[in-house]
Amino acid sequence: NLAATDQATDTPTNNFATYNPLQVQVGTANEPIFREGNLHIHGATTGAIQFHAPSTIGVSAGKWYAEFKGGSASNQNGTVGVTYDPAEDARNDHYIGESAFAWGYAFDGDVYHTDSGTAYGDTYTTEIIGVALDLDNDKLYFSINGTFQNSGDPTSGATGTGAVDIDTGETYFFATGDINLIYVNPFEANFGGCSVSAISSGNADANGYGNFEYAVPSGYYALCTKNL
């Protein structure tokens, strides 16, 4: 009998993003810990790190979707979002949204940018946070357990209903972090290729790629090489 295992759907011709262990704070006891094929991440100790890691794939056009799950009920300081300078965020150990080149939806319901929070949606701990990145219109949307916050509509295009405005002309990476360094704050990432937690429903993008807990918004795609 074989033990139960996680199965990734990567093939020689189609690779899905994971967390990138090469763009993190290194050389100290505070280096983040990666598990589950670089899809689960947390700090080595309480108060260790603010910047976790970016996705291995960055994008500069198109519409993209990913899901992130808080791994602990004590995940009370996490932030999920995007950055277009992950190397600088990692070097300075920024939480996602602390810098001018990142936006993060935090545990307290605020969206952070340039180290300033703006009320946006509900609070969260272990819920699944969906991130819809629209680089055709430079908009960003966040959902909790499938419900887009701030009455957001990722299909609203240039209108950007409920969207967060982001900078134009940049290459963005998904990323997670920890604002206040009080808890270990684990996160599980699902870019479509494999989920650490079991998927109870199963939703692919319009090209048939990915396996997500919640429906992928129309026109958005899993972050894999076939979709680039």
PDB file of N, CA and C in Angstrom, residues 9-97:
ATOM      1  N   THR A   9       0.418  18.520 -11.052  1.00  0.00           N
ATOM      2  CA  THR A   9       0.004  18.234 -12.424  1.00  0.00           C
ATOM      3  C   THR A   9       0.988  18.776 -13.451  1.00  0.00           C
ATOM      4  N   ASP A  10       2.182  19.189 -13.000  1.00  0.00           N
ATOM      5  CA  ASP A  10       3.207  19.647 -13.930  1.00  0.00           C
ATOM      6  C   ASP A  10       3.602  18.531 -14.899  1.00  0.00           C
ATOM      7  N   THR A  11       3.944  18.933 -16.112  1.00  0.00           N
ATOM      8  CA  THR A  11       4.443  18.003 -17.122  1.00  0.00           C
ATOM      9  C   THR A  11       5.686  18.627 -17.751  1.00  0.00           C
ATOM     10  N   PRO A  12       6.415  17.900 -18.588  1.00  0.00           N
ATOM     11  CA  PRO A  12       7.580  18.503 -19.252  1.00  0.00           C
ATOM     12  C   PRO A  12       7.240  19.719 -20.108  1.00  0.00           C
ATOM     13  N   THR A  13       5.961  19.855 -20.493  1.00  0.00           N
ATOM     14  CA  THR A  13       5.572  20.977 -21.346  1.00  0.00           C
ATOM     15  C   THR A  13       4.694  22.003 -20.643  1.00  0.00           C
ATOM     16  N   ASN A  14       4.365  21.769 -19.375  1.00  0.00           N
ATOM     17  CA  ASN A  14       3.543  22.734 -18.653  1.00  0.00           C
ATOM     18  C   ASN A  14       3.911  22.738 -17.176  1.00  0.00           C
ATOM     19  N   ASN A  15       4.478  23.848 -16.736  1.00  0.00           N
ATOM     20  CA  ASN A  15       4.889  23.984 -15.346  1.00  0.00           C
ATOM     21  C   ASN A  15       4.108  25.100 -14.665  1.00  0.00           C
ATOM     22  N   PHE A  16       3.608  24.810 -13.458  1.00  0.00           N
ATOM     23  CA  PHE A  16       2.888  25.792 -12.664  1.00  0.00           C
ATOM     24  C   PHE A  16       3.856  26.509 -11.718  1.00  0.00           C
ATOM     25  N   ALA A  17       3.501  27.731 -11.369  1.00  0.00           N
ATOM     26  CA  ALA A  17       4.306  28.493 -10.416  1.00  0.00           C
ATOM     27  C   ALA A  17       4.271  27.840  -9.042  1.00  0.00           C
ATOM     28  N   THR A  18       5.292  28.125  -8.235  1.00  0.00           N
ATOM     29  CA  THR A  18       5.345  27.805  -6.814  1.00  0.00           C
ATOM     30  C   THR A  18       5.903  29.034  -6.110  1.00  0.00           C
ATOM     31  N   TYR A  19       6.082  28.969  -4.799  1.00  0.00           N
ATOM     32  CA  TYR A  19       6.895  29.983  -4.135  1.00  0.00           C
ATOM     33  C   TYR A  19       8.339  29.846  -4.628  1.00  0.00           C
ATOM     34  N   ASN A  20       9.044  30.972  -4.699  1.00  0.00           N
ATOM     35  CA  ASN A  20      10.429  30.974  -5.163  1.00  0.00           C
ATOM     36  C   ASN A  20      11.386  31.017  -3.967  1.00  0.00           C
ATOM     37  N   PRO A  21      12.076  29.926  -3.646  1.00  0.00           N
ATOM     38  CA  PRO A  21      12.979  29.914  -2.490  1.00  0.00           C
ATOM     39  C   PRO A  21      14.293  30.654  -2.739  1.00  0.00           C
ATOM     40  N   LEU A  22      14.493  31.148  -3.961  1.00  0.00           N
ATOM     41  CA  LEU A  22      15.737  31.853  -4.278  1.00  0.00           C
ATOM     42  C   LEU A  22      15.634  33.362  -4.055  1.00  0.00           C
ATOM     43  N   GLN A  23      14.436  33.859  -3.821  1.00  0.00           N
ATOM     44  CA  GLN A  23      14.252  35.289  -3.569  1.00  0.00           C
ATOM     45  C   GLN A  23      13.642  35.484  -2.189  1.00  0.00           C
ATOM     46  N   VAL A  24      14.470  35.238  -1.183  1.00  0.00           N
ATOM     47  CA  VAL A  24      14.048  35.379   0.198  1.00  0.00           C
ATOM     48  C   VAL A  24      15.199  35.974   1.003  1.00  0.00           C
ATOM     49  N   GLN A  25      14.896  36.329   2.235  1.00  0.00           N
ATOM     50  CA  GLN A  25      15.927  36.795   3.143  1.00  0.00           C
ATOM     51  C   GLN A  25      16.788  35.593   3.530  1.00  0.00           C
ATOM     52  N   VAL A  26      18.096  35.649   3.229  1.00  0.00           N
ATOM     53  CA  VAL A  26      18.965  34.492   3.463  1.00  0.00           C
ATOM     54  C   VAL A  26      20.145  34.865   4.352  1.00  0.00           C
ATOM     55  N   GLY A  27      20.815  33.836   4.850  1.00  0.00           N
ATOM     56  CA  GLY A  27      22.038  34.049   5.620  1.00  0.00           C
ATOM     57  C   GLY A  27      21.812  34.331   7.085  1.00  0.00           C
ATOM     58  N   THR A  28      20.571  34.201   7.554  1.00  0.00           N
ATOM     59  CA  THR A  28      20.279  34.429   8.964  1.00  0.00           C
ATOM     60  C   THR A  28      19.411  33.291   9.474  1.00  0.00           C
ATOM     61  N   ALA A  29      19.210  33.268  10.780  1.00  0.00           N
ATOM     62  CA  ALA A  29      18.330  32.262  11.370  1.00  0.00           C
ATOM     63  C   ALA A  29      16.870  32.508  11.008  1.00  0.00           C
ATOM     64  N   ASN A  30      16.595  33.650  10.364  1.00  0.00           N
ATOM     65  CA  ASN A  30      15.224  34.020  10.038  1.00  0.00           C
ATOM     66  C   ASN A  30      14.779  33.552   8.658  1.00  0.00           C
ATOM     67  N   GLU A  31      15.589  32.734   7.999  1.00  0.00           N
ATOM     68  CA  GLU A  31      15.192  32.270   6.677  1.00  0.00           C
ATOM     69  C   GLU A  31      13.866  31.520   6.759  1.00  0.00           C
ATOM     70  N   PRO A  32      12.957  31.759   5.798  1.00  0.00           N
ATOM     71  CA  PRO A  32      11.662  31.062   5.828  1.00  0.00           C
ATOM     72  C   PRO A  32      11.826  29.576   5.560  1.00  0.00           C
ATOM     73  N   ILE A  33      10.859  28.805   6.005  1.00  0.00           N
ATOM     74  CA  ILE A  33      10.856  27.354   5.813  1.00  0.00           C
ATOM     75  C   ILE A  33       9.866  27.007   4.717  1.00  0.00           C
ATOM     76  N   PHE A  34      10.329  26.259   3.713  1.00  0.00           N
ATOM     77  CA  PHE A  34       9.490  25.832   2.592  1.00  0.00           C
ATOM     78  C   PHE A  34       9.183  24.343   2.731  1.00  0.00           C
ATOM     79  N   ARG A  35       7.932  23.984   2.414  1.00  0.00           N
ATOM     80  CA  ARG A  35       7.512  22.590   2.433  1.00  0.00           C
ATOM     81  C   ARG A  35       6.567  22.323   1.271  1.00  0.00           C
ATOM     82  N   GLU A  36       6.193  21.076   1.124  1.00  0.00           N
ATOM     83  CA  GLU A  36       5.169  20.679   0.146  1.00  0.00           C
ATOM     84  C   GLU A  36       5.477  21.207  -1.260  1.00  0.00           C
ATOM     85  N   GLY A  37       6.693  20.939  -1.731  1.00  0.00           N
ATOM     86  CA  GLY A  37       7.053  21.362  -3.082  1.00  0.00           C
ATOM     87  C   GLY A  37       7.068  22.860  -3.258  1.00  0.00           C
ATOM     88  N   ASN A  38       7.482  23.580  -2.206  1.00  0.00           N
ATOM     89  CA  ASN A  38       7.536  25.052  -2.213  1.00  0.00           C
ATOM     90  C   ASN A  38       6.155  25.699  -2.365  1.00  0.00           C
ATOM     91  N   LEU A  39       5.142  25.039  -1.802  1.00  0.00           N
ATOM     92  CA  LEU A  39       3.794  25.604  -1.792  1.00  0.00           C
ATOM     93  C   LEU A  39       3.305  25.928  -0.386  1.00  0.00           C
ATOM     94  N   HIS A  40       4.073  25.561   0.626  1.00  0.00           N
ATOM     95  CA  HIS A  40       3.768  25.898   2.022  1.00  0.00           C
ATOM     96  C   HIS A  40       4.970  26.629   2.590  1.00  0.00           C
ATOM     97  N   ILE A  41       4.712  27.756   3.267  1.00  0.00           N
ATOM     98  CA  ILE A  41       5.804  28.565   3.775  1.00  0.00           C
ATOM     99  C   ILE A  41       5.450  29.137   5.136  1.00  0.00           C
ATOM    100  N   HIS A  42       6.466  29.248   6.000  1.00  0.00           N
ATOM    101  CA  HIS A  42       6.266  29.922   7.281  1.00  0.00           C
ATOM    102  C   HIS A  42       7.620  30.342   7.845  1.00  0.00           C
ATOM    103  N   GLY A  43       7.583  31.203   8.825  1.00  0.00           N
ATOM    104  CA  GLY A  43       8.809  31.645   9.466  1.00  0.00           C
ATOM    105  C   GLY A  43       9.381  30.561  10.348  1.00  0.00           C
ATOM    106  N   ALA A  44      10.692  30.609  10.551  1.00  0.00           N
ATOM    107  CA  ALA A  44      11.345  29.611  11.381  1.00  0.00           C
ATOM    108  C   ALA A  44      10.897  29.731  12.832  1.00  0.00           C
ATOM    109  N   THR A  45      10.685  30.943  13.295  1.00  0.00           N
ATOM    110  CA  THR A  45      10.246  31.199  14.661  1.00  0.00           C
ATOM    111  C   THR A  45       9.275  32.361  14.663  1.00  0.00           C
ATOM    112  N   THR A  46       8.554  32.517  15.754  1.00  0.00           N
ATOM    113  CA  THR A  46       7.670  33.667  15.900  1.00  0.00           C
ATOM    114  C   THR A  46       8.476  34.948  15.758  1.00  0.00           C
ATOM    115  N   GLY A  47       7.989  35.874  14.948  1.00  0.00           N
ATOM    116  CA  GLY A  47       8.675  37.145  14.775  1.00  0.00           C
ATOM    117  C   GLY A  47       9.862  37.089  13.843  1.00  0.00           C
ATOM    118  N   ALA A  48       9.948  36.022  13.011  1.00  0.00           N
ATOM    119  CA  ALA A  48      11.150  35.834  12.208  1.00  0.00           C
ATOM    120  C   ALA A  48      11.209  36.718  10.963  1.00  0.00           C
ATOM    121  N   ILE A  49      10.171  36.681  10.132  1.00  0.00           N
ATOM    122  CA  ILE A  49      10.247  37.342   8.827  1.00  0.00           C
ATOM    123  C   ILE A  49       8.957  38.072   8.499  1.00  0.00           C
ATOM    124  N   GLN A  50       9.088  39.131   7.694  1.00  0.00           N
ATOM    125  CA  GLN A  50       7.915  39.827   7.175  1.00  0.00           C
ATOM    126  C   GLN A  50       7.668  39.480   5.716  1.00  0.00           C
ATOM    127  N   PHE A  51       8.723  39.313   4.927  1.00  0.00           N
ATOM    128  CA  PHE A  51       8.568  38.924   3.527  1.00  0.00           C
ATOM    129  C   PHE A  51       8.740  37.422   3.419  1.00  0.00           C
ATOM    130  N   HIS A  52       7.730  36.731   2.902  1.00  0.00           N
ATOM    131  CA  HIS A  52       7.819  35.283   2.744  1.00  0.00           C
ATOM    132  C   HIS A  52       8.587  34.931   1.471  1.00  0.00           C
ATOM    133  N   ALA A  53       7.913  35.042   0.330  1.00  0.00           N
ATOM    134  CA  ALA A  53       8.534  34.718  -0.952  1.00  0.00           C
ATOM    135  C   ALA A  53       7.579  35.086  -2.076  1.00  0.00           C
ATOM    136  N   PRO A  54       8.107  35.349  -3.283  1.00  0.00           N
ATOM    137  CA  PRO A  54       7.250  35.601  -4.437  1.00  0.00           C
ATOM    138  C   PRO A  54       6.983  34.315  -5.215  1.00  0.00           C
ATOM    139  N   SER A  55       6.112  34.401  -6.199  1.00  0.00           N
ATOM    140  CA  SER A  55       5.899  33.292  -7.122  1.00  0.00           C
ATOM    141  C   SER A  55       7.117  33.152  -8.036  1.00  0.00           C
ATOM    142  N   THR A  56       7.316  31.942  -8.551  1.00  0.00           N
ATOM    143  CA  THR A  56       8.438  31.713  -9.462  1.00  0.00           C
ATOM    144  C   THR A  56       8.210  32.347 -10.828  1.00  0.00           C
ATOM    145  N   ILE A  57       6.966  32.604 -11.179  1.00  0.00           N
ATOM    146  CA  ILE A  57       6.637  33.191 -12.482  1.00  0.00           C
ATOM    147  C   ILE A  57       6.075  34.587 -12.281  1.00  0.00           C
ATOM    148  N   GLY A  58       6.589  35.538 -13.058  1.00  0.00           N
ATOM    149  CA  GLY A  58       6.061  36.892 -13.068  1.00  0.00           C
ATOM    150  C   GLY A  58       5.344  37.168 -14.373  1.00  0.00           C
ATOM    151  N   VAL A  59       4.402  38.104 -14.354  1.00  0.00           N
ATOM    152  CA  VAL A  59       3.599  38.396 -15.544  1.00  0.00           C
ATOM    153  C   VAL A  59       3.472  39.912 -15.736  1.00  0.00           C
ATOM    154  N   SER A  60       3.418  40.326 -16.995  1.00  0.00           N
ATOM    155  CA  SER A  60       3.324  41.751 -17.313  1.00  0.00           C
ATOM    156  C   SER A  60       2.101  42.084 -18.157  1.00  0.00           C
ATOM    157  N   ALA A  61       1.309  41.082 -18.504  1.00  0.00           N
ATOM    158  CA  ALA A  61       0.078  41.289 -19.277  1.00  0.00           C
ATOM    159  C   ALA A  61      -0.860  40.132 -18.975  1.00  0.00           C
ATOM    160  N   GLY A  62      -2.125  40.307 -19.328  1.00  0.00           N
ATOM    161  CA  GLY A  62      -3.095  39.250 -19.133  1.00  0.00           C
ATOM    162  C   GLY A  62      -3.765  39.302 -17.775  1.00  0.00           C
ATOM    163  N   LYS A  63      -4.587  38.283 -17.501  1.00  0.00           N
ATOM    164  CA  LYS A  63      -5.356  38.216 -16.266  1.00  0.00           C
ATOM    165  C   LYS A  63      -5.072  36.878 -15.582  1.00  0.00           C
ATOM    166  N   TRP A  64      -4.779  36.942 -14.273  1.00  0.00           N
ATOM    167  CA  TRP A  64      -4.244  35.782 -13.567  1.00  0.00           C
ATOM    168  C   TRP A  64      -4.923  35.597 -12.218  1.00  0.00           C
ATOM    169  N   TYR A  65      -5.010  34.328 -11.796  1.00  0.00           N
ATOM    170  CA  TYR A  65      -5.706  34.009 -10.550  1.00  0.00           C
ATOM    171  C   TYR A  65      -4.898  33.004  -9.740  1.00  0.00           C
ATOM    172  N   ALA A  66      -4.869  33.206  -8.428  1.00  0.00           N
ATOM    173  CA  ALA A  66      -4.224  32.267  -7.505  1.00  0.00           C
ATOM    174  C   ALA A  66      -4.976  32.303  -6.185  1.00  0.00           C
ATOM    175  N   GLU A  67      -4.799  31.242  -5.374  1.00  0.00           N
ATOM    176  CA  GLU A  67      -5.436  31.161  -4.063  1.00  0.00           C
ATOM    177  C   GLU A  67      -4.395  30.927  -2.979  1.00  0.00           C
ATOM    178  N   PHE A  68      -4.619  31.538  -1.808  1.00  0.00           N
ATOM    179  CA  PHE A  68      -3.704  31.402  -0.675  1.00  0.00           C
ATOM    180  C   PHE A  68      -4.533  31.134   0.582  1.00  0.00           C
ATOM    181  N   LYS A  69      -4.082  30.153   1.365  1.00  0.00           N
ATOM    182  CA  LYS A  69      -4.813  29.767   2.569  1.00  0.00           C
ATOM    183  C   LYS A  69      -3.947  29.962   3.804  1.00  0.00           C
ATOM    184  N   GLY A  70      -4.503  30.672   4.785  1.00  0.00           N
ATOM    185  CA  GLY A  70      -3.818  30.788   6.062  1.00  0.00           C
ATOM    186  C   GLY A  70      -3.735  29.426   6.716  1.00  0.00           C
ATOM    187  N   GLY A  71      -2.565  29.049   7.185  1.00  0.00           N
ATOM    188  CA  GLY A  71      -2.361  27.699   7.674  1.00  0.00           C
ATOM    189  C   GLY A  71      -2.601  27.502   9.151  1.00  0.00           C
ATOM    190  N   SER A  72      -3.005  28.548   9.874  1.00  0.00           N
ATOM    191  CA  SER A  72      -3.189  28.428  11.309  1.00  0.00           C
ATOM    192  C   SER A  72      -4.196  29.452  11.785  1.00  0.00           C
ATOM    193  N   ALA A  73      -4.966  29.084  12.812  1.00  0.00           N
ATOM    194  CA  ALA A  73      -5.927  30.025  13.383  1.00  0.00           C
ATOM    195  C   ALA A  73      -5.224  31.206  14.032  1.00  0.00           C
ATOM    196  N   SER A  74      -3.942  31.051  14.326  1.00  0.00           N
ATOM    197  CA  SER A  74      -3.176  32.163  14.896  1.00  0.00           C
ATOM    198  C   SER A  74      -2.534  33.023  13.809  1.00  0.00           C
ATOM    199  N   ASN A  75      -2.961  32.799  12.567  1.00  0.00           N
ATOM    200  CA  ASN A  75      -2.413  33.555  11.443  1.00  0.00           C
ATOM    201  C   ASN A  75      -3.036  34.959  11.435  1.00  0.00           C
ATOM    202  N   GLN A  76      -2.682  35.748  12.431  1.00  0.00           N
ATOM    203  CA  GLN A  76      -3.362  37.013  12.660  1.00  0.00           C
ATOM    204  C   GLN A  76      -2.612  38.232  12.139  1.00  0.00           C
ATOM    205  N   ASN A  77      -1.574  38.020  11.392  1.00  0.00           N
ATOM    206  CA  ASN A  77      -0.817  39.152  10.859  1.00  0.00           C
ATOM    207  C   ASN A  77      -0.399  38.948   9.413  1.00  0.00           C
ATOM    208  N   GLY A  78      -1.058  38.033   8.703  1.00  0.00           N
ATOM    209  CA  GLY A  78      -0.671  37.724   7.339  1.00  0.00           C
ATOM    210  C   GLY A  78      -1.137  38.760   6.338  1.00  0.00           C
ATOM    211  N   THR A  79      -0.456  38.788   5.196  1.00  0.00           N
ATOM    212  CA  THR A  79      -0.843  39.653   4.086  1.00  0.00           C
ATOM    213  C   THR A  79      -0.546  38.937   2.773  1.00  0.00           C
ATOM    214  N   VAL A  80      -1.461  39.094   1.808  1.00  0.00           N
ATOM    215  CA  VAL A  80      -1.403  38.403   0.522  1.00  0.00           C
ATOM    216  C   VAL A  80      -1.526  39.437  -0.581  1.00  0.00           C
ATOM    217  N   GLY A  81      -0.715  39.317  -1.626  1.00  0.00           N
ATOM    218  CA  GLY A  81      -0.858  40.286  -2.708  1.00  0.00           C
ATOM    219  C   GLY A  81       0.154  40.109  -3.816  1.00  0.00           C
ATOM    220  N   VAL A  82       0.612  41.235  -4.352  1.00  0.00           N
ATOM    221  CA  VAL A  82       1.540  41.217  -5.486  1.00  0.00           C
ATOM    222  C   VAL A  82       2.640  42.247  -5.276  1.00  0.00           C
ATOM    223  N   THR A  83       3.768  42.001  -5.944  1.00  0.00           N
ATOM    224  CA  THR A  83       4.894  42.932  -5.929  1.00  0.00           C
ATOM    225  C   THR A  83       5.573  42.922  -7.286  1.00  0.00           C
ATOM    226  N   TYR A  84       6.121  44.057  -7.711  1.00  0.00           N
ATOM    227  CA  TYR A  84       6.890  44.041  -8.951  1.00  0.00           C
ATOM    228  C   TYR A  84       8.388  44.236  -8.713  1.00  0.00           C
ATOM    229  N   ASP A  85       8.824  44.181  -7.464  1.00  0.00           N
ATOM    230  CA  ASP A  85      10.257  44.158  -7.158  1.00  0.00           C
ATOM    231  C   ASP A  85      10.489  43.221  -5.974  1.00  0.00           C
ATOM    232  N   PRO A  86      10.294  41.908  -6.193  1.00  0.00           N
ATOM    233  CA  PRO A  86      10.421  40.973  -5.083  1.00  0.00           C
ATOM    234  C   PRO A  86      11.828  40.907  -4.504  1.00  0.00           C
ATOM    235  N   ALA A  87      12.848  41.138  -5.318  1.00  0.00           N
ATOM    236  CA  ALA A  87      14.220  41.107  -4.806  1.00  0.00           C
ATOM    237  C   ALA A  87      14.438  42.208  -3.778  1.00  0.00           C
ATOM    238  N   GLU A  88      13.907  43.387  -4.047  1.00  0.00           N
ATOM    239  CA  GLU A  88      14.043  44.498  -3.108  1.00  0.00           C
ATOM    240  C   GLU A  88      13.197  44.262  -1.859  1.00  0.00           C
ATOM    241  N   ASP A  89      11.997  43.725  -2.037  1.00  0.00           N
ATOM    242  CA  ASP A  89      11.169  43.377  -0.878  1.00  0.00           C
ATOM    243  C   ASP A  89      11.878  42.358   0.007  1.00  0.00           C
ATOM    244  N   ALA A  90      12.491  41.347  -0.620  1.00  0.00           N
ATOM    245  CA  ALA A  90      13.196  40.324   0.145  1.00  0.00           C
ATOM    246  C   ALA A  90      14.417  40.915   0.855  1.00  0.00           C
ATOM    247  N   ARG A  91      15.170  41.763   0.163  1.00  0.00           N
ATOM    248  CA  ARG A  91      16.383  42.336   0.751  1.00  0.00           C
ATOM    249  C   ARG A  91      16.065  43.184   1.968  1.00  0.00           C
ATOM    250  N   ASN A  92      14.944  43.912   1.904  1.00  0.00           N
ATOM    251  CA  ASN A  92      14.549  44.791   3.002  1.00  0.00           C
ATOM    252  C   ASN A  92      13.577  44.131   3.978  1.00  0.00           C
ATOM    253  N   ASP A  93      13.214  42.871   3.710  1.00  0.00           N
ATOM    254  CA  ASP A  93      12.264  42.136   4.531  1.00  0.00           C
ATOM    255  C   ASP A  93      10.965  42.920   4.714  1.00  0.00           C
ATOM    256  N   HIS A  94      10.403  43.370   3.581  1.00  0.00           N
ATOM    257  CA  HIS A  94       9.132  44.085   3.604  1.00  0.00           C
ATOM    258  C   HIS A  94       7.968  43.111   3.736  1.00  0.00           C
ATOM    259  N   TYR A  95       6.928  43.492   4.473  1.00  0.00           N
ATOM    260  CA  TYR A  95       5.675  42.760   4.323  1.00  0.00           C
ATOM    261  C   TYR A  95       5.049  43.204   2.998  1.00  0.00           C
ATOM    262  N   ILE A  96       4.133  42.414   2.462  1.00  0.00           N
ATOM    263  CA  ILE A  96       3.554  42.734   1.164  1.00  0.00           C
ATOM    264  C   ILE A  96       2.612  43.936   1.317  1.00  0.00           C
ATOM    265  N   GLY A  97       2.993  45.045   0.710  1.00  0.00           N
ATOM    266  CA  GLY A  97       2.255  46.292   0.835  1.00  0.00           C
ATOM    267  C   GLY A  97       3.020  47.357   1.594  1.00  0.00           C
TER     268      GLY A  97
END
